[in-house]
Coordinates of C-alpha atoms and ligand atoms in Angstrom, one line a residue:
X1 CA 0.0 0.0 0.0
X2 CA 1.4 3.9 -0.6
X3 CA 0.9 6.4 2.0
X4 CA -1.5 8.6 0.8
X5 CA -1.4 12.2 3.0
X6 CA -5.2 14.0 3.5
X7 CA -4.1 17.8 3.8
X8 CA -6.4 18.2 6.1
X9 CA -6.2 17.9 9.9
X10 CA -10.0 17.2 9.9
X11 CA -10.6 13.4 10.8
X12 CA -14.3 13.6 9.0
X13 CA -12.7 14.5 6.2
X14 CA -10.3 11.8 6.5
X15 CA -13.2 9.3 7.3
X16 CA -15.4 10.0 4.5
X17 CA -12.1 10.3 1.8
X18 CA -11.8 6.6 3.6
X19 CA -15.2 5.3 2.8
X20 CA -14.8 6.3 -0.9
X21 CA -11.2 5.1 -1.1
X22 CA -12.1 1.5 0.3
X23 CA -9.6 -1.3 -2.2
X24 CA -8.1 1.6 -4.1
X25 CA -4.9 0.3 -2.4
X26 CA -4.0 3.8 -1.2
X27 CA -3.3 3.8 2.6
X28 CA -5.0 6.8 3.6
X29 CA -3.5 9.6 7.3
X30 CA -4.0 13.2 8.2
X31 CA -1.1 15.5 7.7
X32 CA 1.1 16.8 10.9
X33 CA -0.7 19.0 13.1
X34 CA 2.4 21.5 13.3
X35 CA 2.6 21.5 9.3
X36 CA 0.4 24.5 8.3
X37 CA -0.9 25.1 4.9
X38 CA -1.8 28.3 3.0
X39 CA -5.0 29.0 1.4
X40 CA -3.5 31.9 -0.9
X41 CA -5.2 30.8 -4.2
X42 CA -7.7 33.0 -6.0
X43 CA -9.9 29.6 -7.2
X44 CA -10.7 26.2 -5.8
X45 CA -8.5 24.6 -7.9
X46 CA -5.5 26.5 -7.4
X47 CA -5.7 25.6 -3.6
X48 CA -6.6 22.6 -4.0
X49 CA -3.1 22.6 -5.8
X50 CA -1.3 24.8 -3.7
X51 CA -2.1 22.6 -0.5
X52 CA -1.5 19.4 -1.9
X53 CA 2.0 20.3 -3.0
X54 CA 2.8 21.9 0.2
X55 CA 1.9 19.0 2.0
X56 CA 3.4 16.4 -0.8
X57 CA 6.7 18.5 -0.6
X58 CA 6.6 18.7 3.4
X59 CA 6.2 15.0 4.2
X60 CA 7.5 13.6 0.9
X61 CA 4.6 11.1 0.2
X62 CA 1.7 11.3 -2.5
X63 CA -0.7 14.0 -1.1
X64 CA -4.2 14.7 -1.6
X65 CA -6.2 18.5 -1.0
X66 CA -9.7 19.8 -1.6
X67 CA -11.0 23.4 -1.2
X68 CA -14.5 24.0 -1.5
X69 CA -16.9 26.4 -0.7
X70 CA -20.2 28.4 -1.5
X71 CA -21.1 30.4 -4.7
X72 CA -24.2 32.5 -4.9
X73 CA -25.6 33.7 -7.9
X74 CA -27.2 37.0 -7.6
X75 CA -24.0 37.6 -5.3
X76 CA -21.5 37.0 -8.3
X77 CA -20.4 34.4 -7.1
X78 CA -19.7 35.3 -3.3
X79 CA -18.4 33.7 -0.7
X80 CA -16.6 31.6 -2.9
X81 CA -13.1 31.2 -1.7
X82 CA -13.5 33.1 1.4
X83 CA -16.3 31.2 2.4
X84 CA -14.8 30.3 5.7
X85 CA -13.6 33.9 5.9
X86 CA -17.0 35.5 5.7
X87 CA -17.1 35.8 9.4
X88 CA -16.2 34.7 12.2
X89 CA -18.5 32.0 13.4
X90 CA -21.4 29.3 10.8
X91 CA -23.9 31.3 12.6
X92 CA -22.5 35.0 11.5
X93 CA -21.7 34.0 8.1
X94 CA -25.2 32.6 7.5
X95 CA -26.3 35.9 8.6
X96 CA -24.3 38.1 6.4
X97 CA -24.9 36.1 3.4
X98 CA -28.9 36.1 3.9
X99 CA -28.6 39.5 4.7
X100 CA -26.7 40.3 1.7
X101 CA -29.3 38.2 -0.4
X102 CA -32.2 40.2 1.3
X103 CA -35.4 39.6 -1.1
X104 CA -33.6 39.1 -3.8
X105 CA -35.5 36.5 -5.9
X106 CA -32.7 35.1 -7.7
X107 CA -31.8 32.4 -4.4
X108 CA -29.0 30.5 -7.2
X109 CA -26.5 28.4 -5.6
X110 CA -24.2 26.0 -6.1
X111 CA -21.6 24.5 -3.9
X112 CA -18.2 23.5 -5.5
X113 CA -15.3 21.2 -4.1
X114 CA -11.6 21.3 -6.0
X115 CA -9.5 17.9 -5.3
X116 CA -6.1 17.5 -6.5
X117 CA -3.2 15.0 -6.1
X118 CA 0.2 15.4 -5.7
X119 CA 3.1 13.6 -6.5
X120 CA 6.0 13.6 -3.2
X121 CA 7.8 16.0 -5.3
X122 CA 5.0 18.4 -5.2
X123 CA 4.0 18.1 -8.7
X124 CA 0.6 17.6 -9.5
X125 CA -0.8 14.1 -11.0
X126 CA -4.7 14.9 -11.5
X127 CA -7.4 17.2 -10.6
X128 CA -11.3 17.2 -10.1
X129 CA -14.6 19.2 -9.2
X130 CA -17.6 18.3 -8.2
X131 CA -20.6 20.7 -7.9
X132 CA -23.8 20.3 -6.3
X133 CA -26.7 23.0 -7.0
X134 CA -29.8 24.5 -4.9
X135 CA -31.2 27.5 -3.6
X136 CA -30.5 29.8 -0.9
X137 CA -33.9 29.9 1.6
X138 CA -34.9 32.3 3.2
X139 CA -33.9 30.9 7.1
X140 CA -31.6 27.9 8.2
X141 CA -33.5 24.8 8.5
X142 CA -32.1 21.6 9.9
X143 CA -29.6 21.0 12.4
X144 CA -27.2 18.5 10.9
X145 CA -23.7 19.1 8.6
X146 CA -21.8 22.5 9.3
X147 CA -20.9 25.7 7.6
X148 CA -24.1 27.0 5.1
X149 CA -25.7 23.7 5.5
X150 CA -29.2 24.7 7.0
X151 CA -29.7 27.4 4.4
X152 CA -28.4 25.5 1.1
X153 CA -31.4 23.5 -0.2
X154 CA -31.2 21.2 -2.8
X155 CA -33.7 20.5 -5.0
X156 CA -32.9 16.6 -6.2
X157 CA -33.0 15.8 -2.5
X158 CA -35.7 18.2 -1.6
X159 CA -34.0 18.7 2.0
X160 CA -31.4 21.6 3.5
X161 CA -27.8 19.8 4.0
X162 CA -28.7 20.2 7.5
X163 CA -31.9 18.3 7.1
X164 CA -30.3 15.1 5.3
X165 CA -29.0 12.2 7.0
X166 CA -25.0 11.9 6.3
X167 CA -25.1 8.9 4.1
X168 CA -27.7 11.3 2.1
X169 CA -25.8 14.6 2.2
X170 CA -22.8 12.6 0.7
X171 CA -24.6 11.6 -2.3
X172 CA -25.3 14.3 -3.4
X173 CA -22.5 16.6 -2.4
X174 CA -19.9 18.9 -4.1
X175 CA -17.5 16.9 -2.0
X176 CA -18.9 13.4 -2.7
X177 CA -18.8 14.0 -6.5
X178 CA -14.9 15.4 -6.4
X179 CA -13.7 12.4 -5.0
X180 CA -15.7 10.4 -6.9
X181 CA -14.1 12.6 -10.1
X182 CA -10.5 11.8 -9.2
X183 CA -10.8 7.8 -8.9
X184 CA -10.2 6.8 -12.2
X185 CA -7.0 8.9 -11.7
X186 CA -5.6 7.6 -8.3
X187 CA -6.2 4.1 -10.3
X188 CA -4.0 5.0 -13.2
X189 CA -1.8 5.9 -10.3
X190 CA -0.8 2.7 -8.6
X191 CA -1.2 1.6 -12.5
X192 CA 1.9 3.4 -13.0
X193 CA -0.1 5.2 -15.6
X194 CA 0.2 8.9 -14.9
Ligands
IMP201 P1 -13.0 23.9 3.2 O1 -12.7 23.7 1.8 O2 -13.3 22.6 3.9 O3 -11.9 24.7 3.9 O4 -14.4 24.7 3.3 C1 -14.4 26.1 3.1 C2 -15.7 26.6 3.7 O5 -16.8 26.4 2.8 C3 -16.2 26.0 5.0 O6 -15.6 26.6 6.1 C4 -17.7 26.2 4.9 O7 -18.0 27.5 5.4 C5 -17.9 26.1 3.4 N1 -18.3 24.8 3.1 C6 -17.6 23.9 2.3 N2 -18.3 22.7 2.2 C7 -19.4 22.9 2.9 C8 -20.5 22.0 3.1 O8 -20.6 20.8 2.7 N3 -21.5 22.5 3.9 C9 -21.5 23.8 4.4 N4 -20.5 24.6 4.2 C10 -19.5 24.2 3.4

């Protein structure tokens, strides 16, 4: 098996790239606590890149990143990449963003996740997205997930995040479908074929 590095030091995260990883042959850890990573990238993607080389380069092992986050239509796109950076706690950035929305009827949303493998020598090897889309309501509903969860709603599941069972949320997510996205890749990896 080849140490594959999550740079993340979220064990959920690590748990549920687990559950998808399952016979992919990768063996799957959490980076160092003391090794921080920057989030200086303008998209998704580019962090995605930027903190799986860090991490690839820092420990010397195949590393894997995502970076995801909220866009809002009618908002052009806000919070995007500084969705954790829209305040300071879930509850205050909920508030800004449906006070920002006000009435407006355009409610638009979509939430996007950026995955990307490195190489140990910080090079990357593949890249994916995964998007999931639904409307911003009007006031949070649902107490389960994190972040924007209780005000995202998503049509095809016809629930808030916060309202769907985990098992349901990850079928549908931005998240679910990234890592889904890369397989095929981290398969041609142990293949030898990229
Ligand atoms: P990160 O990519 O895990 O750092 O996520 C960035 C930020 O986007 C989080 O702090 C949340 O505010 C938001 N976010 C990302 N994914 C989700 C989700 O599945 N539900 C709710 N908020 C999310």
């Amino acid at each position: 098996m080849t140490l594959l590095v999550v740079a993340t030091g979220n064990p959920g995260k690590l748990r549920e790239m687990q559950e998808y990883l399952t016979g992919l042959d990768w063996e799957l850890t959490l980076k160092p606590d003391e090794l921080e990573i920057e989030e200086t990238g303008e998209t998704f993607s580019e962090n995605a890149c930027l903190k799986a080389s860090q991490v690839a380069i820092a420990t010397g092992e195949w590393a894997i990143a995502d970076d995801s986050g909220l866009e809002v239509d009618a908002l052009d796109g806000a919070p995007g990449v500084y969705s954790a950076r829209y305040g300071k706690t879930d509850k205050e950035r909920i508030e800004r963003l449906l006070f920002e929305l006000g009435n407006e009827l355009n409610r638009q949303a979509q939430f996007v996740c950026a995955i990307a493998l490195a190489r140990p020598d910080g090079s990357i090897a593949a890249q994916a997205e995964g998007k999931c889309q639904g409307e911003i309501i009007h006031a949070p509903r649902g107490s389960g997930g994190f972040g924007y969860d209780p005000i995202f709603y998503v049509p095809a599941g016809q629930k808030t995040f916060a309202e769907m069972t985990a098992q349901m949320k990850r079928s549908l997510s931005h998240r679910g479908m990234a890592i889904k996205a890369i397989i095929p890749q981290l398969k041609k990896v142990r293949n030898n074929e990229l």
